[in-house]
CSV table of C-alpha atoms and ligand atoms in Angstrom, one decimal:
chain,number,residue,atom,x,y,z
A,159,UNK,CA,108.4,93.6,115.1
A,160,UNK,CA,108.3,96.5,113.0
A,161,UNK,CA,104.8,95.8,110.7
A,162,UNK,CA,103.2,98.6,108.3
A,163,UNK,CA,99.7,98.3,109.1
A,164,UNK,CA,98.3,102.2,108.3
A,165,UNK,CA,99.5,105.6,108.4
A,166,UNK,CA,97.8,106.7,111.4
A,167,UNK,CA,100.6,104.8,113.8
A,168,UNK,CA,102.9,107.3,112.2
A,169,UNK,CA,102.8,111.0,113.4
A,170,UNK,CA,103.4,114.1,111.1
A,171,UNK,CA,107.0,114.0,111.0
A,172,UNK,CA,107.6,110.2,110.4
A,173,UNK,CA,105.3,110.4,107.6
A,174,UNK,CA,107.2,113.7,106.2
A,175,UNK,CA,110.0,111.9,106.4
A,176,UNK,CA,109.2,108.8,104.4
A,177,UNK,CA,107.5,110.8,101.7
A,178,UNK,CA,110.9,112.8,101.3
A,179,UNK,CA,113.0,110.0,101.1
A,180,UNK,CA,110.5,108.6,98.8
A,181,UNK,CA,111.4,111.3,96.7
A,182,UNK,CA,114.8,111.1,97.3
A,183,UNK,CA,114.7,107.3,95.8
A,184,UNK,CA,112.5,108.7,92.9
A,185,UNK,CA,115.7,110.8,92.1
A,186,UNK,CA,118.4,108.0,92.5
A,187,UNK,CA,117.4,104.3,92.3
A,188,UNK,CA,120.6,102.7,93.7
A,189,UNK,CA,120.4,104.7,97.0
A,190,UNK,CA,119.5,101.5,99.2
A,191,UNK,CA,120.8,97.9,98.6
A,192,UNK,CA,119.0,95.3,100.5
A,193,UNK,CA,121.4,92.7,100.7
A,194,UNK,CA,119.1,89.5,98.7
A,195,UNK,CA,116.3,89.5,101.7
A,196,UNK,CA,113.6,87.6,100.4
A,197,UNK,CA,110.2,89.1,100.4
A,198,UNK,CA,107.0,86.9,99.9
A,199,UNK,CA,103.8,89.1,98.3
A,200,UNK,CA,100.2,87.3,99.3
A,201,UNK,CA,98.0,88.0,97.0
A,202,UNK,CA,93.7,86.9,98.5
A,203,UNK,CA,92.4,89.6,95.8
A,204,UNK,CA,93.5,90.7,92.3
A,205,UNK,CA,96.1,93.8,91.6
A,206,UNK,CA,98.1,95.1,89.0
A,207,UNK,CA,99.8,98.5,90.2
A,208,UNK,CA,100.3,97.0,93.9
A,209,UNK,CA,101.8,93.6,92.6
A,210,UNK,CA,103.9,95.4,90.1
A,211,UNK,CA,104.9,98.1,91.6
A,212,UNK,CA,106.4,96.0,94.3
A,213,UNK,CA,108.2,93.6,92.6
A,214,UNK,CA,110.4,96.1,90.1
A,215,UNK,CA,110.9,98.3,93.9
A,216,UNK,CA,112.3,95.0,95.6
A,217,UNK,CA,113.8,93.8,92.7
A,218,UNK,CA,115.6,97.2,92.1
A,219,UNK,CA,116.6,96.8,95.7
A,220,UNK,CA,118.6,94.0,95.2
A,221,UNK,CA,116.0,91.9,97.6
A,222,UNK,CA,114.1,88.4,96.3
A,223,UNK,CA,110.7,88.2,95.6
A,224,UNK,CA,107.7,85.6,95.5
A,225,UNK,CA,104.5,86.3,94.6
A,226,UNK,CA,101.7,84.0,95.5
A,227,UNK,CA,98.2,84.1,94.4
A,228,UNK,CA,95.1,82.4,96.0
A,229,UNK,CA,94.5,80.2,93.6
A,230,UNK,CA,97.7,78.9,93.7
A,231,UNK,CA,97.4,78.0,97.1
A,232,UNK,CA,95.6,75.6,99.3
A,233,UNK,CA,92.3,76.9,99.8
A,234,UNK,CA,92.7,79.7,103.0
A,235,UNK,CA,90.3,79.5,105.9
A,236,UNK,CA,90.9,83.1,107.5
A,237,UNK,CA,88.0,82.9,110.0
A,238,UNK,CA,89.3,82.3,113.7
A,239,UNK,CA,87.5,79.4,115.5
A,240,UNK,CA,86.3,77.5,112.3
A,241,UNK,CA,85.6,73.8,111.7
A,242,UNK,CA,87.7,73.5,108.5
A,243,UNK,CA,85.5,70.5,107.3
A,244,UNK,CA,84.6,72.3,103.9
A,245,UNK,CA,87.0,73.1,101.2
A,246,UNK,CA,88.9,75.2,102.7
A,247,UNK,CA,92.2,73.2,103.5
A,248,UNK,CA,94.7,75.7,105.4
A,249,UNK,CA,94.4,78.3,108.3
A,250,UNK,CA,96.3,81.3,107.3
A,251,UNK,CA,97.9,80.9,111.1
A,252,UNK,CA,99.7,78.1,109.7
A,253,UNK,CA,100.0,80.0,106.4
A,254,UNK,CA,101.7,82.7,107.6
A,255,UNK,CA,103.7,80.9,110.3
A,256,UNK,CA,105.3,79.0,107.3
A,257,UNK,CA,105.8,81.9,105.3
A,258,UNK,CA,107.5,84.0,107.6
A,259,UNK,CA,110.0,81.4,108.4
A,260,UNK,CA,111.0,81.7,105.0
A,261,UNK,CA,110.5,85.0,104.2
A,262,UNK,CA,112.2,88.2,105.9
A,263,UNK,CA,108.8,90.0,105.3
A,264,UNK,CA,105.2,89.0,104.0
A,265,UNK,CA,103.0,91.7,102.2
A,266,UNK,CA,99.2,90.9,102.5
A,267,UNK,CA,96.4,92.4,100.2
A,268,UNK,CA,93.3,91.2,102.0
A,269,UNK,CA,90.1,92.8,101.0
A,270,UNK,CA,86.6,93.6,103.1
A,271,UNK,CA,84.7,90.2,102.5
A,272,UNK,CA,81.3,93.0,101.9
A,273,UNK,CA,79.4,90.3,104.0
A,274,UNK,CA,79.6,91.0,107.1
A,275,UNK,CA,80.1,94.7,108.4
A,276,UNK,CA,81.4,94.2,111.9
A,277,UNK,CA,83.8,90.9,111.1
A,278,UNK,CA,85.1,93.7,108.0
A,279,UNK,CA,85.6,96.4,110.5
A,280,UNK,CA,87.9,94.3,112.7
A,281,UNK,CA,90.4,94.0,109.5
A,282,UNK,CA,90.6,89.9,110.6
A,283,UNK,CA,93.1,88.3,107.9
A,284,UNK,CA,95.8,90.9,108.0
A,285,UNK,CA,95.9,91.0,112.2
A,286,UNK,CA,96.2,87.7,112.0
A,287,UNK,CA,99.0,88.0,109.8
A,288,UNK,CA,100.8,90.5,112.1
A,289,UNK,CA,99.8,88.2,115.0
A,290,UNK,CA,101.6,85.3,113.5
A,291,UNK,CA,104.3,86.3,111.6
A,292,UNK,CA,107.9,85.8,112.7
A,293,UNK,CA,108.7,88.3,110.1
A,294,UNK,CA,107.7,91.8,109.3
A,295,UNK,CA,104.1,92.4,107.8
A,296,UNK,CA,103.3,94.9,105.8
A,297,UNK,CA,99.9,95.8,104.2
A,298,UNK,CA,99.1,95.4,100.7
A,299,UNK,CA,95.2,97.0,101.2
A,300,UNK,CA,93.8,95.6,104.0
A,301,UNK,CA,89.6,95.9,104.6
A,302,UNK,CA,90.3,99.1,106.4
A,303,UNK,CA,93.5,100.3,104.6
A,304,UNK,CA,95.7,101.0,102.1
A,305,UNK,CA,98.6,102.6,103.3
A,306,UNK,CA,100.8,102.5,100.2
A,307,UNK,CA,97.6,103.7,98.1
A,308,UNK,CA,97.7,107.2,100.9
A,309,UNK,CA,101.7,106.8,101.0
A,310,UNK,CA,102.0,107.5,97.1
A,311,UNK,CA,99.1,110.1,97.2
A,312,UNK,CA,100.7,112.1,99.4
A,313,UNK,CA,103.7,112.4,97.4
A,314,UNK,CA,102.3,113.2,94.6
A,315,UNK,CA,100.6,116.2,96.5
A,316,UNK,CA,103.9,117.4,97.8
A,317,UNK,CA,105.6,117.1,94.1
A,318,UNK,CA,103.1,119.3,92.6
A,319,UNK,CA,101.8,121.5,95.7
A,320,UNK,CA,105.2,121.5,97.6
A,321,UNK,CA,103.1,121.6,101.1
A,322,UNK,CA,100.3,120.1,102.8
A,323,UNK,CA,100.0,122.9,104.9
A,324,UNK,CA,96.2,124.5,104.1
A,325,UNK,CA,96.1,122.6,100.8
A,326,UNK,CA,92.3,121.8,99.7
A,327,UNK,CA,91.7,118.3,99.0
A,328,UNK,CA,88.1,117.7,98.8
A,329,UNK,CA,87.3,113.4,98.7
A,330,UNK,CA,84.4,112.8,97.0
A,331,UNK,CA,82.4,109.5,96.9
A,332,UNK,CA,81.4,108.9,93.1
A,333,UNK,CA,78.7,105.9,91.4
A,334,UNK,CA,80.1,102.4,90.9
A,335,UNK,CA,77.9,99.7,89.6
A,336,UNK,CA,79.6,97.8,92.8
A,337,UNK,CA,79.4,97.9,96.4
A,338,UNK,CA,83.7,98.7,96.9
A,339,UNK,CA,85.2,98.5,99.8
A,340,UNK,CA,86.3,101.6,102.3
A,341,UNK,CA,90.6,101.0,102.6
A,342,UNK,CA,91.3,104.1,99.7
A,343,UNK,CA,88.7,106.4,100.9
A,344,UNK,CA,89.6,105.8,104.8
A,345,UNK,CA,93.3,106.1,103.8
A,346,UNK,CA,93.3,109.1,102.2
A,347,UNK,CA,91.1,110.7,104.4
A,348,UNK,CA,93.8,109.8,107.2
A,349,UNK,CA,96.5,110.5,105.3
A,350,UNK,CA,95.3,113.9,104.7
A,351,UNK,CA,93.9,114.9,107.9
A,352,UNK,CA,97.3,114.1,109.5
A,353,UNK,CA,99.1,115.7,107.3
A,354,UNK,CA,97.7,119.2,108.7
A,355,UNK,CA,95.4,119.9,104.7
A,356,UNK,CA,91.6,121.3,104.8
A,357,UNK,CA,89.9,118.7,104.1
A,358,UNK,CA,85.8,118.2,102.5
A,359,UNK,CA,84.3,115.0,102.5
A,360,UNK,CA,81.6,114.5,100.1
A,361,UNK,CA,79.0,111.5,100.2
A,362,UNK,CA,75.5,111.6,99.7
A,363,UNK,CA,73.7,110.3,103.2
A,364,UNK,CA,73.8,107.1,103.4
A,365,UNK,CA,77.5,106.7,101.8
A,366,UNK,CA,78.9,108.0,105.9
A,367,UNK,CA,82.6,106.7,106.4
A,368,UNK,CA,82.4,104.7,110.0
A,369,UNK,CA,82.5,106.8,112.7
A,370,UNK,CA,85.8,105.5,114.1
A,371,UNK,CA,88.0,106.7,110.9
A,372,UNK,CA,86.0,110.2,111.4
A,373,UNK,CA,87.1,110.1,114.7
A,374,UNK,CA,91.0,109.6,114.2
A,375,UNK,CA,90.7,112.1,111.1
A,376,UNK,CA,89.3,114.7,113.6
A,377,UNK,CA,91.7,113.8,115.9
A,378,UNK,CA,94.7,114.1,112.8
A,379,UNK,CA,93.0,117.7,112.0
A,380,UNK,CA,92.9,119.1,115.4
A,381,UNK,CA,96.9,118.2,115.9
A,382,UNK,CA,98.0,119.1,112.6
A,383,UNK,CA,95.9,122.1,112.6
A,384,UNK,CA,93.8,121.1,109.0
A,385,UNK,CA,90.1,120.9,109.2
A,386,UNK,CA,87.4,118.5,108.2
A,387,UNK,CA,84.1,119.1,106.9
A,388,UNK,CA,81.6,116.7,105.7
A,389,UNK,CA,78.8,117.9,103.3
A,390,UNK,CA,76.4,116.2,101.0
A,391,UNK,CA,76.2,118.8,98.1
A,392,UNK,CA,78.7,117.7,95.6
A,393,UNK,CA,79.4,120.4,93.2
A,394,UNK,CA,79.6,122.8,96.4
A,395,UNK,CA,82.4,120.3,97.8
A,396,UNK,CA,84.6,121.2,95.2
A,397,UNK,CA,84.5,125.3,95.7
A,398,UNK,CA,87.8,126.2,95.6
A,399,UNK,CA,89.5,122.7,95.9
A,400,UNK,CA,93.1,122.1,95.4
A,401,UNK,CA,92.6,118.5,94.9
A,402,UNK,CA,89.6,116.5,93.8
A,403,UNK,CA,90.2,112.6,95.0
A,404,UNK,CA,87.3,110.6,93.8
A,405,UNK,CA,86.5,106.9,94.9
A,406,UNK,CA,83.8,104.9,95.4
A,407,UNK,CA,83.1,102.9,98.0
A,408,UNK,CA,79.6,101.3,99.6
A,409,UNK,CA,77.5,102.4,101.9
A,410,UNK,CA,77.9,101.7,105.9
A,411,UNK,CA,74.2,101.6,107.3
A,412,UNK,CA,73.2,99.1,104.8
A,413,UNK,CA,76.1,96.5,104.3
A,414,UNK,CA,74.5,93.5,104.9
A,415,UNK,CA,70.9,94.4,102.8
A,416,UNK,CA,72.6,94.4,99.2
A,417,UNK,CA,69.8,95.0,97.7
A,418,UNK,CA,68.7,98.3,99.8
A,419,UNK,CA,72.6,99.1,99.0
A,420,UNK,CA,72.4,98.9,95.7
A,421,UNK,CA,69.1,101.0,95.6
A,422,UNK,CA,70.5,103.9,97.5
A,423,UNK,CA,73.4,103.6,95.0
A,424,UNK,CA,71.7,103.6,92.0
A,425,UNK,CA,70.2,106.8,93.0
A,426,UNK,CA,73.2,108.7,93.1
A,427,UNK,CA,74.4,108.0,89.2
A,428,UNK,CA,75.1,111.8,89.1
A,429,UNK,CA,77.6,111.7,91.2
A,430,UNK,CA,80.4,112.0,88.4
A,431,UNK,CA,83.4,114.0,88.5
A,432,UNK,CA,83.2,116.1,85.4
A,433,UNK,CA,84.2,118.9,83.6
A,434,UNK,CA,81.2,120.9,85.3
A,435,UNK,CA,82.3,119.9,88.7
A,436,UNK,CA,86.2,120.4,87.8
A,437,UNK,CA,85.6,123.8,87.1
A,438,UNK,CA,84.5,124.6,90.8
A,439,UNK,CA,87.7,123.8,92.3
A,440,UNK,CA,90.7,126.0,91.9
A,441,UNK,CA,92.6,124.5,88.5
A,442,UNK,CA,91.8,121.4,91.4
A,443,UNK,CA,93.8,118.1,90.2
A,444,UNK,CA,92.4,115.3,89.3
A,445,UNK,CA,93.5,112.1,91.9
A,446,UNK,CA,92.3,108.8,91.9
A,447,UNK,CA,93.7,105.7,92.8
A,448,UNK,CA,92.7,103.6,89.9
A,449,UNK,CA,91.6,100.9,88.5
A,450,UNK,CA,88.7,103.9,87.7
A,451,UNK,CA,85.8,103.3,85.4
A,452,UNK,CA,85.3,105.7,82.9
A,453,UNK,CA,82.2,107.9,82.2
A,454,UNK,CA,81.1,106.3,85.4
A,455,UNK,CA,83.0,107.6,87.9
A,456,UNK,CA,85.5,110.3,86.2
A,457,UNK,CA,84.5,111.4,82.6
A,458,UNK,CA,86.8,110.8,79.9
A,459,UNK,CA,87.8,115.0,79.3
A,460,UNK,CA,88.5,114.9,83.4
A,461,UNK,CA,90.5,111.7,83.1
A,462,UNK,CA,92.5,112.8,79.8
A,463,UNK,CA,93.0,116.0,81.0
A,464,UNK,CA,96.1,117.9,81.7
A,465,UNK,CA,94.6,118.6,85.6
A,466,UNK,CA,94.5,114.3,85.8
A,467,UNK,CA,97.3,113.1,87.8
A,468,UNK,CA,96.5,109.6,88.0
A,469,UNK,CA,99.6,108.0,86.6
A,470,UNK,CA,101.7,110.0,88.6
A,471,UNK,CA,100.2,108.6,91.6
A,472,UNK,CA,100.3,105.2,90.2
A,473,UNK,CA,104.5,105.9,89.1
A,474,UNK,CA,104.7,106.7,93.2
A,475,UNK,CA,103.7,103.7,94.5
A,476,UNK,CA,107.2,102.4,93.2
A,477,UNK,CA,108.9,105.4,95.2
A,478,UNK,CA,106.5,105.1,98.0
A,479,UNK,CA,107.3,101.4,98.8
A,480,UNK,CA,110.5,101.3,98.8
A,481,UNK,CA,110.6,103.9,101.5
A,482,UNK,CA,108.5,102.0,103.2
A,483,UNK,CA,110.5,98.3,102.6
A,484,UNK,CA,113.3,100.2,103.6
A,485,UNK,CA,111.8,101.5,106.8
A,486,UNK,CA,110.6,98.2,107.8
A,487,UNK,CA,114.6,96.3,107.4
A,488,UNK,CA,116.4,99.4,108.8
B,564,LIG,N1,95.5,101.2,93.4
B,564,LIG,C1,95.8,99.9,93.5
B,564,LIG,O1,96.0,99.4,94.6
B,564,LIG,O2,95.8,99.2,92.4
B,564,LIG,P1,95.7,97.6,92.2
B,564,LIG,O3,94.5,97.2,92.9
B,564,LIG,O4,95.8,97.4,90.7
B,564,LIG,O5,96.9,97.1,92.9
């Protein structure tokens, strides 16, 4: 069964080779012609690039899809071992079961829950997915990942930098007025670290990424020989950068106190990117995988700048995922 879960069960040259044929069915969209498979998108959380952008790629790809929303749905239990006497009126085990009897592959999107910091790190409702499925699953952004997100970031890097090869991409945790959850930021990071680029990570200390994602991105880095460095100064994170990818996410050591969260949040308000911090990197681009808040996170003269490559990124998803839905019926 052949399921897109994250990037990191792909080495180097896999992943080189879906981002060129991405870029090959950027170039000509009647390359690949899937034969009216049907395709059922699961939606637990809202989107608009990720639910758009793949229903124009299937439906370009001569392949059916069906979009399904939560609220359309019966009420999903997705914890394992409940007593469904609440509201909830449906397992996702027999959710998906059903589904993938009708579908030739199910795309999840499946957030963190933000409640409990163990049960998020396990990624629950999209292994259950894979675990139940008859068909292919493929992930949507999962608690832990967003593999399409990292899939149409990196080729948008190769378009405009040509290599990843000792490319600078420094990731830098900005203020959000929410707690968000850690798929982007642990994508790109894995993403990049496997894709052989030097690579800075900047947080302010109690914003760490879990120690298990640091692990496979120094694993990534020592293969593909890139480099990781972690630092907590962010205007010196951006010396030299090639790429400045901002996201926010919340912090690890204090998931389940929201409101010591929150506090060590609020403290961090300056951490903006801005045309101060912009002029650090190296002409840097701007990358972000949006929706972004403005003059919160990125100010409006980065953002409308002519360094911003945010709808780029965005357009790629289209290009990314159908290299990947192609992938996953070849
Ligand atoms: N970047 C991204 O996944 O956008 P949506 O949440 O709008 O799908």
């Amino acid at each position: 069964m052949k399921h897109f879960y994250h990037l990191s069960e792909f080495n180097y040259e896999q992943v080189q080779s879906l981002v060129n044929r991405a870029i090959e069915l950027k170039a000509n969209r009647d390359l690949v012609d899937l034969k009216n498979r049907q395709v059922g998108l699961l939606f637990l959380n809202p989107s608009l690039r990720t639910r758009c952008s793949f229903e124009v790629a299937l439906r370009q790809m001569n392949c059916g899809v069906s979009t399904l929303d939560a609220q359309s749905l019966w009420k999903l239990e997705t914890e394992l071992g409940a007593v469904m006497d609440q509201d909830k009126s449906e397992h996702v085990r027999e959710a998906v079961g059903v589904l993938s009897r009708y579908f030739d592959a199910i795309g999840i999107r499946a957030f963190a829950q933000g409640v409990d910091r163990d049960q998020d790190l396990l990624d629950q409702t999209i292994r259950t997915f894979m675990e139940n499925s008859q068909s292919p699953v493929f992930n949507m952004e999962s608690a832990m990942y967003h593999p399409c997100q990292a899939m149409a970031d990196l080729i948008t890097i190769q378009e405009l930098l040509k290599t990843f090869s000792k490319k600078k991409i420094t990731i830098t945790w900005a203020y959000h007025p929410k707690a968000l959850p850690m798929a982007v930021p642990n994508s790109i990071l894995l993403a990049s670290t496997l894709m052989g680029m030097d690579v800075t990570l900047a947080h302010p200390p109690a914003f760490e990424i879990h120690s298990g994602i640091l692990d496979m991105a120094e694993n990534h880095a020592k293969k593909s020989d890139g480099s990781l460095r972690i630092v907590n100064d962010r205007l010196a994170a951006a010396e030299d950068a090639d790429i400045i990818y901002a996201k926010a996410w919340g912090g690890m050591s204090s998931y389940e106190d929201k409101e010591q969260e929150e506090a060590q949040r609020q403290a961090h308000k300056d951490w903006i990117v801005d045309s101060e911090l912009m002029s650090k990197s190296n002409r840097g681009l701007f990358m972000h995988c949006l929706p972004v808040r403005r003059n919160v996170v990125v100010s409006d003269s980065v953002l409308d700048s002519a360094r911003s490559v945010v709808l780029q990124q965005a357009e790629n998803r289209l290009h990314g995922q159908k290299a990947i839905l192609e992938w996953i019926f070849s």
